[in-house]
Amino acid sequence: MEVSKPTVQIDYFGSMKQLKLLLISVLLFGACAEAPDRNCTDFRTGSFSFSQKIDGAEQTTLFSRTTNLQIEEFNGKTDSATVRWINDCEYILTTINPKSAQEKRPVHIKILTTTDSSYTFEFNIVGESEKLRGTAIKTN
């Protein structure tokens, strides 16, 4: 008497359908996730502080911004720049009286997230790919 071995059939197409359904579900779930809350218009104007480490020492910049002008104080020096809003969360700063070729280059700033009293932003010199991040705190 010969014993027959059970045969196993694999339904590759059924498995592929299940895999596709799973991938589509994951993509849809990810697409439905809420973006971070950004109330950028709350930070268009006002007075702010921004701290960063430079050569191992904490340095603070104070700045005031109106809808089209920003005045900064850093290490006892005051600088002014025009503000051109691209949209509610992005703007371009251009130094009014640049003292060097580097200061002539505009800076692009994008607000990424906001809280009730601060915003996190990324910035770069227009035309350069390197982006830095910081957090500005509204002081009034």
PDB file of N, CA and C in Angstrom, residues 58-133:
ATOM      1  N   GLU A  58      26.669  79.565  25.052  1.00  0.00           N
ATOM      2  CA  GLU A  58      25.286  79.906  24.719  1.00  0.00           C
ATOM      3  C   GLU A  58      25.204  81.386  24.352  1.00  0.00           C
ATOM      4  N   GLN A  59      24.692  81.671  23.162  1.00  0.00           N
ATOM      5  CA  GLN A  59      24.538  83.038  22.671  1.00  0.00           C
ATOM      6  C   GLN A  59      23.064  83.293  22.397  1.00  0.00           C
ATOM      7  N   THR A  60      22.585  84.477  22.752  1.00  0.00           N
ATOM      8  CA  THR A  60      21.172  84.806  22.565  1.00  0.00           C
ATOM      9  C   THR A  60      21.025  85.998  21.630  1.00  0.00           C
ATOM     10  N   THR A  61      20.116  85.862  20.696  1.00  0.00           N
ATOM     11  CA  THR A  61      19.744  86.941  19.789  1.00  0.00           C
ATOM     12  C   THR A  61      18.349  87.403  20.191  1.00  0.00           C
ATOM     13  N   LEU A  62      18.165  88.693  20.337  1.00  0.00           N
ATOM     14  CA  LEU A  62      16.847  89.279  20.583  1.00  0.00           C
ATOM     15  C   LEU A  62      16.411  89.945  19.293  1.00  0.00           C
ATOM     16  N   PHE A  63      15.150  89.762  18.930  1.00  0.00           N
ATOM     17  CA  PHE A  63      14.679  90.425  17.717  1.00  0.00           C
ATOM     18  C   PHE A  63      13.214  90.795  17.838  1.00  0.00           C
ATOM     19  N   SER A  64      12.869  91.876  17.150  1.00  0.00           N
ATOM     20  CA  SER A  64      11.489  92.351  17.049  1.00  0.00           C
ATOM     21  C   SER A  64      11.120  92.355  15.585  1.00  0.00           C
ATOM     22  N   ARG A  65       9.882  91.925  15.312  1.00  0.00           N
ATOM     23  CA  ARG A  65       9.455  91.834  13.921  1.00  0.00           C
ATOM     24  C   ARG A  65       8.099  92.499  13.753  1.00  0.00           C
ATOM     25  N   THR A  66       8.006  93.349  12.730  1.00  0.00           N
ATOM     26  CA  THR A  66       6.722  93.866  12.271  1.00  0.00           C
ATOM     27  C   THR A  66       6.389  93.059  11.018  1.00  0.00           C
ATOM     28  N   THR A  67       5.332  93.403  10.332  1.00  0.00           N
ATOM     29  CA  THR A  67       4.963  92.617   9.146  1.00  0.00           C
ATOM     30  C   THR A  67       6.022  92.668   8.051  1.00  0.00           C
ATOM     31  N   ASN A  68       6.834  93.751   8.007  1.00  0.00           N
ATOM     32  CA  ASN A  68       7.810  93.838   6.919  1.00  0.00           C
ATOM     33  C   ASN A  68       9.226  94.242   7.352  1.00  0.00           C
ATOM     34  N   LEU A  69       9.502  94.256   8.667  1.00  0.00           N
ATOM     35  CA  LEU A  69      10.821  94.649   9.156  1.00  0.00           C
ATOM     36  C   LEU A  69      11.190  93.820  10.383  1.00  0.00           C
ATOM     37  N   GLN A  70      12.449  93.390  10.440  1.00  0.00           N
ATOM     38  CA  GLN A  70      12.950  92.687  11.618  1.00  0.00           C
ATOM     39  C   GLN A  70      14.224  93.371  12.086  1.00  0.00           C
ATOM     40  N   ILE A  71      14.292  93.677  13.377  1.00  0.00           N
ATOM     41  CA  ILE A  71      15.458  94.308  13.980  1.00  0.00           C
ATOM     42  C   ILE A  71      16.030  93.325  14.998  1.00  0.00           C
ATOM     43  N   GLU A  72      17.336  92.986  14.838  1.00  0.00           N
ATOM     44  CA  GLU A  72      17.997  92.008  15.693  1.00  0.00           C
ATOM     45  C   GLU A  72      19.108  92.653  16.500  1.00  0.00           C
ATOM     46  N   GLU A  73      19.270  92.153  17.732  1.00  0.00           N
ATOM     47  CA  GLU A  73      20.394  92.548  18.582  1.00  0.00           C
ATOM     48  C   GLU A  73      21.174  91.297  18.941  1.00  0.00           C
ATOM     49  N   PHE A  74      22.481  91.297  18.608  1.00  0.00           N
ATOM     50  CA  PHE A  74      23.342  90.164  18.908  1.00  0.00           C
ATOM     51  C   PHE A  74      24.732  90.675  19.241  1.00  0.00           C
ATOM     52  N   ASN A  75      25.237  90.308  20.386  1.00  0.00           N
ATOM     53  CA  ASN A  75      26.570  90.728  20.847  1.00  0.00           C
ATOM     54  C   ASN A  75      26.775  92.235  20.765  1.00  0.00           C
ATOM     55  N   GLY A  76      25.763  92.981  21.171  1.00  0.00           N
ATOM     56  CA  GLY A  76      25.870  94.435  21.197  1.00  0.00           C
ATOM     57  C   GLY A  76      25.703  95.107  19.848  1.00  0.00           C
ATOM     58  N   LYS A  77      25.448  94.354  18.808  1.00  0.00           N
ATOM     59  CA  LYS A  77      25.270  94.929  17.474  1.00  0.00           C
ATOM     60  C   LYS A  77      23.811  94.806  17.066  1.00  0.00           C
ATOM     61  N   THR A  78      23.327  95.820  16.347  1.00  0.00           N
ATOM     62  CA  THR A  78      21.946  95.832  15.873  1.00  0.00           C
ATOM     63  C   THR A  78      21.954  95.728  14.354  1.00  0.00           C
ATOM     64  N   ASP A  79      21.099  94.878  13.838  1.00  0.00           N
ATOM     65  CA  ASP A  79      20.952  94.685  12.395  1.00  0.00           C
ATOM     66  C   ASP A  79      19.483  94.788  12.034  1.00  0.00           C
ATOM     67  N   SER A  80      19.209  95.227  10.829  1.00  0.00           N
ATOM     68  CA  SER A  80      17.831  95.319  10.339  1.00  0.00           C
ATOM     69  C   SER A  80      17.709  94.546   9.034  1.00  0.00           C
ATOM     70  N   ALA A  81      16.538  93.933   8.850  1.00  0.00           N
ATOM     71  CA  ALA A  81      16.286  93.184   7.626  1.00  0.00           C
ATOM     72  C   ALA A  81      14.838  93.379   7.211  1.00  0.00           C
ATOM     73  N   THR A  82      14.617  93.336   5.911  1.00  0.00           N
ATOM     74  CA  THR A  82      13.246  93.351   5.418  1.00  0.00           C
ATOM     75  C   THR A  82      12.680  91.942   5.553  1.00  0.00           C
ATOM     76  N   VAL A  83      11.377  91.865   5.753  1.00  0.00           N
ATOM     77  CA  VAL A  83      10.681  90.588   5.874  1.00  0.00           C
ATOM     78  C   VAL A  83       9.706  90.497   4.711  1.00  0.00           C
ATOM     79  N   ARG A  84       9.825  89.408   3.939  1.00  0.00           N
ATOM     80  CA  ARG A  84       8.879  89.156   2.842  1.00  0.00           C
ATOM     81  C   ARG A  84       8.257  87.792   3.090  1.00  0.00           C
ATOM     82  N   TRP A  85       6.967  87.804   3.440  1.00  0.00           N
ATOM     83  CA  TRP A  85       6.258  86.557   3.724  1.00  0.00           C
ATOM     84  C   TRP A  85       5.904  85.850   2.426  1.00  0.00           C
ATOM     85  N   ILE A  86       6.272  84.574   2.333  1.00  0.00           N
ATOM     86  CA  ILE A  86       5.943  83.740   1.172  1.00  0.00           C
ATOM     87  C   ILE A  86       4.552  83.149   1.362  1.00  0.00           C
ATOM     88  N   ASN A  87       4.278  82.700   2.569  1.00  0.00           N
ATOM     89  CA  ASN A  87       2.968  82.188   2.972  1.00  0.00           C
ATOM     90  C   ASN A  87       2.869  82.378   4.481  1.00  0.00           C
ATOM     91  N   ASP A  88       1.854  81.848   5.125  1.00  0.00           N
ATOM     92  CA  ASP A  88       1.669  82.074   6.560  1.00  0.00           C
ATOM     93  C   ASP A  88       2.830  81.567   7.408  1.00  0.00           C
ATOM     94  N   CYS A  89       3.583  80.585   6.926  1.00  0.00           N
ATOM     95  CA  CYS A  89       4.625  79.951   7.743  1.00  0.00           C
ATOM     96  C   CYS A  89       6.042  80.085   7.189  1.00  0.00           C
ATOM     97  N   GLU A  90       6.232  80.835   6.105  1.00  0.00           N
ATOM     98  CA  GLU A  90       7.564  80.981   5.525  1.00  0.00           C
ATOM     99  C   GLU A  90       7.815  82.430   5.135  1.00  0.00           C
ATOM    100  N   TYR A  91       9.059  82.856   5.386  1.00  0.00           N
ATOM    101  CA  TYR A  91       9.420  84.211   4.995  1.00  0.00           C
ATOM    102  C   TYR A  91      10.899  84.298   4.642  1.00  0.00           C
ATOM    103  N   ILE A  92      11.239  85.394   3.970  1.00  0.00           N
ATOM    104  CA  ILE A  92      12.610  85.660   3.542  1.00  0.00           C
ATOM    105  C   ILE A  92      13.085  86.918   4.263  1.00  0.00           C
ATOM    106  N   LEU A  93      14.271  86.823   4.885  1.00  0.00           N
ATOM    107  CA  LEU A  93      14.911  87.982   5.510  1.00  0.00           C
ATOM    108  C   LEU A  93      16.044  88.460   4.610  1.00  0.00           C
ATOM    109  N   THR A  94      16.069  89.761   4.339  1.00  0.00           N
ATOM    110  CA  THR A  94      17.145  90.356   3.544  1.00  0.00           C
ATOM    111  C   THR A  94      17.720  91.533   4.329  1.00  0.00           C
ATOM    112  N   THR A  95      18.998  91.465   4.644  1.00  0.00           N
ATOM    113  CA  THR A  95      19.659  92.515   5.416  1.00  0.00           C
ATOM    114  C   THR A  95      19.574  93.844   4.662  1.00  0.00           C
ATOM    115  N   ILE A  96      19.222  94.901   5.400  1.00  0.00           N
ATOM    116  CA  ILE A  96      19.040  96.215   4.762  1.00  0.00           C
ATOM    117  C   ILE A  96      20.380  96.859   4.419  1.00  0.00           C
ATOM    118  N   ASN A  97      21.333  96.879   5.340  1.00  0.00           N
ATOM    119  CA  ASN A  97      22.648  97.474   5.093  1.00  0.00           C
ATOM    120  C   ASN A  97      23.736  96.420   5.300  1.00  0.00           C
ATOM    121  N   PRO A  98      23.897  95.515   4.330  1.00  0.00           N
ATOM    122  CA  PRO A  98      24.889  94.446   4.508  1.00  0.00           C
ATOM    123  C   PRO A  98      26.309  95.000   4.538  1.00  0.00           C
ATOM    124  N   LYS A  99      27.126  94.408   5.414  1.00  0.00           N
ATOM    125  CA  LYS A  99      28.519  94.842   5.545  1.00  0.00           C
ATOM    126  C   LYS A  99      29.477  93.844   4.893  1.00  0.00           C
ATOM    127  N   SER A 100      28.945  92.739   4.400  1.00  0.00           N
ATOM    128  CA  SER A 100      29.788  91.729   3.744  1.00  0.00           C
ATOM    129  C   SER A 100      28.963  91.027   2.666  1.00  0.00           C
ATOM    130  N   ALA A 101      29.663  90.261   1.832  1.00  0.00           N
ATOM    131  CA  ALA A 101      28.976  89.500   0.779  1.00  0.00           C
ATOM    132  C   ALA A 101      28.037  88.471   1.405  1.00  0.00           C
ATOM    133  N   GLN A 102      28.432  87.883   2.538  1.00  0.00           N
ATOM    134  CA  GLN A 102      27.598  86.888   3.220  1.00  0.00           C
ATOM    135  C   GLN A 102      26.290  87.523   3.697  1.00  0.00           C
ATOM    136  N   GLU A 103      26.344  88.740   4.226  1.00  0.00           N
ATOM    137  CA  GLU A 103      25.149  89.419   4.724  1.00  0.00           C
ATOM    138  C   GLU A 103      24.197  89.829   3.601  1.00  0.00           C
ATOM    139  N   LYS A 104      24.697  89.906   2.367  1.00  0.00           N
ATOM    140  CA  LYS A 104      23.848  90.266   1.230  1.00  0.00           C
ATOM    141  C   LYS A 104      22.898  89.139   0.849  1.00  0.00           C
ATOM    142  N   ARG A 105      23.247  87.914   1.246  1.00  0.00           N
ATOM    143  CA  ARG A 105      22.449  86.755   0.839  1.00  0.00           C
ATOM    144  C   ARG A 105      21.223  86.623   1.735  1.00  0.00           C
ATOM    145  N   PRO A 106      20.028  86.535   1.153  1.00  0.00           N
ATOM    146  CA  PRO A 106      18.802  86.414   1.949  1.00  0.00           C
ATOM    147  C   PRO A 106      18.731  85.059   2.658  1.00  0.00           C
ATOM    148  N   VAL A 107      17.965  85.039   3.741  1.00  0.00           N
ATOM    149  CA  VAL A 107      17.776  83.834   4.542  1.00  0.00           C
ATOM    150  C   VAL A 107      16.307  83.415   4.462  1.00  0.00           C
ATOM    151  N   HIS A 108      16.086  82.139   4.169  1.00  0.00           N
ATOM    152  CA  HIS A 108      14.735  81.575   4.110  1.00  0.00           C
ATOM    153  C   HIS A 108      14.429  80.935   5.454  1.00  0.00           C
ATOM    154  N   ILE A 109      13.294  81.292   6.049  1.00  0.00           N
ATOM    155  CA  ILE A 109      12.887  80.745   7.345  1.00  0.00           C
ATOM    156  C   ILE A 109      11.519  80.104   7.189  1.00  0.00           C
ATOM    157  N   LYS A 110      11.407  78.879   7.719  1.00  0.00           N
ATOM    158  CA  LYS A 110      10.152  78.137   7.661  1.00  0.00           C
ATOM    159  C   LYS A 110       9.779  77.702   9.070  1.00  0.00           C
ATOM    160  N   ILE A 111       8.597  78.119   9.525  1.00  0.00           N
ATOM    161  CA  ILE A 111       8.098  77.715  10.837  1.00  0.00           C
ATOM    162  C   ILE A 111       7.557  76.298  10.706  1.00  0.00           C
ATOM    163  N   LEU A 112       8.088  75.385  11.523  1.00  0.00           N
ATOM    164  CA  LEU A 112       7.709  73.976  11.450  1.00  0.00           C
ATOM    165  C   LEU A 112       6.597  73.621  12.426  1.00  0.00           C
ATOM    166  N   THR A 113       6.721  74.079  13.665  1.00  0.00           N
ATOM    167  CA  THR A 113       5.717  73.804  14.697  1.00  0.00           C
ATOM    168  C   THR A 113       5.590  75.030  15.587  1.00  0.00           C
ATOM    169  N   THR A 114       4.448  75.142  16.255  1.00  0.00           N
ATOM    170  CA  THR A 114       4.230  76.255  17.179  1.00  0.00           C
ATOM    171  C   THR A 114       3.646  75.732  18.484  1.00  0.00           C
ATOM    172  N   THR A 115       3.883  76.501  19.546  1.00  0.00           N
ATOM    173  CA  THR A 115       3.198  76.299  20.816  1.00  0.00           C
ATOM    174  C   THR A 115       2.517  77.629  21.110  1.00  0.00           C
ATOM    175  N   ASP A 116       2.016  77.801  22.317  1.00  0.00           N
ATOM    176  CA  ASP A 116       1.385  79.086  22.633  1.00  0.00           C
ATOM    177  C   ASP A 116       2.399  80.215  22.752  1.00  0.00           C
ATOM    178  N   SER A 117       3.684  79.896  23.042  1.00  0.00           N
ATOM    179  CA  SER A 117       4.664  80.963  23.264  1.00  0.00           C
ATOM    180  C   SER A 117       5.961  80.807  22.468  1.00  0.00           C
ATOM    181  N   SER A 118       6.047  79.813  21.589  1.00  0.00           N
ATOM    182  CA  SER A 118       7.287  79.618  20.831  1.00  0.00           C
ATOM    183  C   SER A 118       7.009  78.948  19.493  1.00  0.00           C
ATOM    184  N   TYR A 119       8.022  78.986  18.648  1.00  0.00           N
ATOM    185  CA  TYR A 119       7.931  78.248  17.389  1.00  0.00           C
ATOM    186  C   TYR A 119       9.289  77.646  17.055  1.00  0.00           C
ATOM    187  N   THR A 120       9.245  76.465  16.459  1.00  0.00           N
ATOM    188  CA  THR A 120      10.448  75.803  15.971  1.00  0.00           C
ATOM    189  C   THR A 120      10.520  76.069  14.481  1.00  0.00           C
ATOM    190  N   PHE A 121      11.713  76.399  14.022  1.00  0.00           N
ATOM    191  CA  PHE A 121      11.867  76.785  12.633  1.00  0.00           C
ATOM    192  C   PHE A 121      13.132  76.161  12.057  1.00  0.00           C
ATOM    193  N   GLU A 122      13.174  76.097  10.729  1.00  0.00           N
ATOM    194  CA  GLU A 122      14.408  75.749  10.043  1.00  0.00           C
ATOM    195  C   GLU A 122      14.757  76.924   9.147  1.00  0.00           C
ATOM    196  N   PHE A 123      16.065  77.111   8.937  1.00  0.00           N
ATOM    197  CA  PHE A 123      16.490  78.238   8.119  1.00  0.00           C
ATOM    198  C   PHE A 123      17.719  77.866   7.315  1.00  0.00           C
ATOM    199  N   ASN A 124      17.868  78.548   6.209  1.00  0.00           N
ATOM    200  CA  ASN A 124      19.037  78.376   5.361  1.00  0.00           C
ATOM    201  C   ASN A 124      19.224  79.618   4.509  1.00  0.00           C
ATOM    202  N   ILE A 125      20.444  79.783   4.047  1.00  0.00           N
ATOM    203  CA  ILE A 125      20.721  80.859   3.105  1.00  0.00           C
ATOM    204  C   ILE A 125      20.101  80.443   1.778  1.00  0.00           C
ATOM    205  N   VAL A 126      19.386  81.343   1.147  1.00  0.00           N
ATOM    206  CA  VAL A 126      18.714  81.033  -0.114  1.00  0.00           C
ATOM    207  C   VAL A 126      19.746  80.517  -1.108  1.00  0.00           C
ATOM    208  N   GLY A 127      19.429  79.378  -1.715  1.00  0.00           N
ATOM    209  CA  GLY A 127      20.316  78.766  -2.692  1.00  0.00           C
ATOM    210  C   GLY A 127      21.234  77.708  -2.114  1.00  0.00           C
ATOM    211  N   GLU A 128      21.300  77.586  -0.800  1.00  0.00           N
ATOM    212  CA  GLU A 128      22.126  76.562  -0.171  1.00  0.00           C
ATOM    213  C   GLU A 128      21.229  75.481   0.406  1.00  0.00           C
ATOM    214  N   SER A 129      21.725  74.250   0.388  1.00  0.00           N
ATOM    215  CA  SER A 129      20.895  73.135   0.834  1.00  0.00           C
ATOM    216  C   SER A 129      20.978  72.891   2.338  1.00  0.00           C
ATOM    217  N   GLU A 130      22.060  73.289   2.988  1.00  0.00           N
ATOM    218  CA  GLU A 130      22.199  73.043   4.425  1.00  0.00           C
ATOM    219  C   GLU A 130      21.163  73.848   5.203  1.00  0.00           C
ATOM    220  N   LYS A 131      20.379  73.138   6.033  1.00  0.00           N
ATOM    221  CA  LYS A 131      19.351  73.785   6.835  1.00  0.00           C
ATOM    222  C   LYS A 131      19.669  73.574   8.306  1.00  0.00           C
ATOM    223  N   LEU A 132      19.459  74.609   9.070  1.00  0.00           N
ATOM    224  CA  LEU A 132      19.651  74.554  10.513  1.00  0.00           C
ATOM    225  C   LEU A 132      18.304  74.739  11.175  1.00  0.00           C
ATOM    226  N   ARG A 133      18.210  74.324  12.440  1.00  0.00           N
ATOM    227  CA  ARG A 133      16.947  74.458  13.180  1.00  0.00           C
ATOM    228  C   ARG A 133      17.168  75.254  14.451  1.00  0.00           C
TER     229      ARG A 133
END
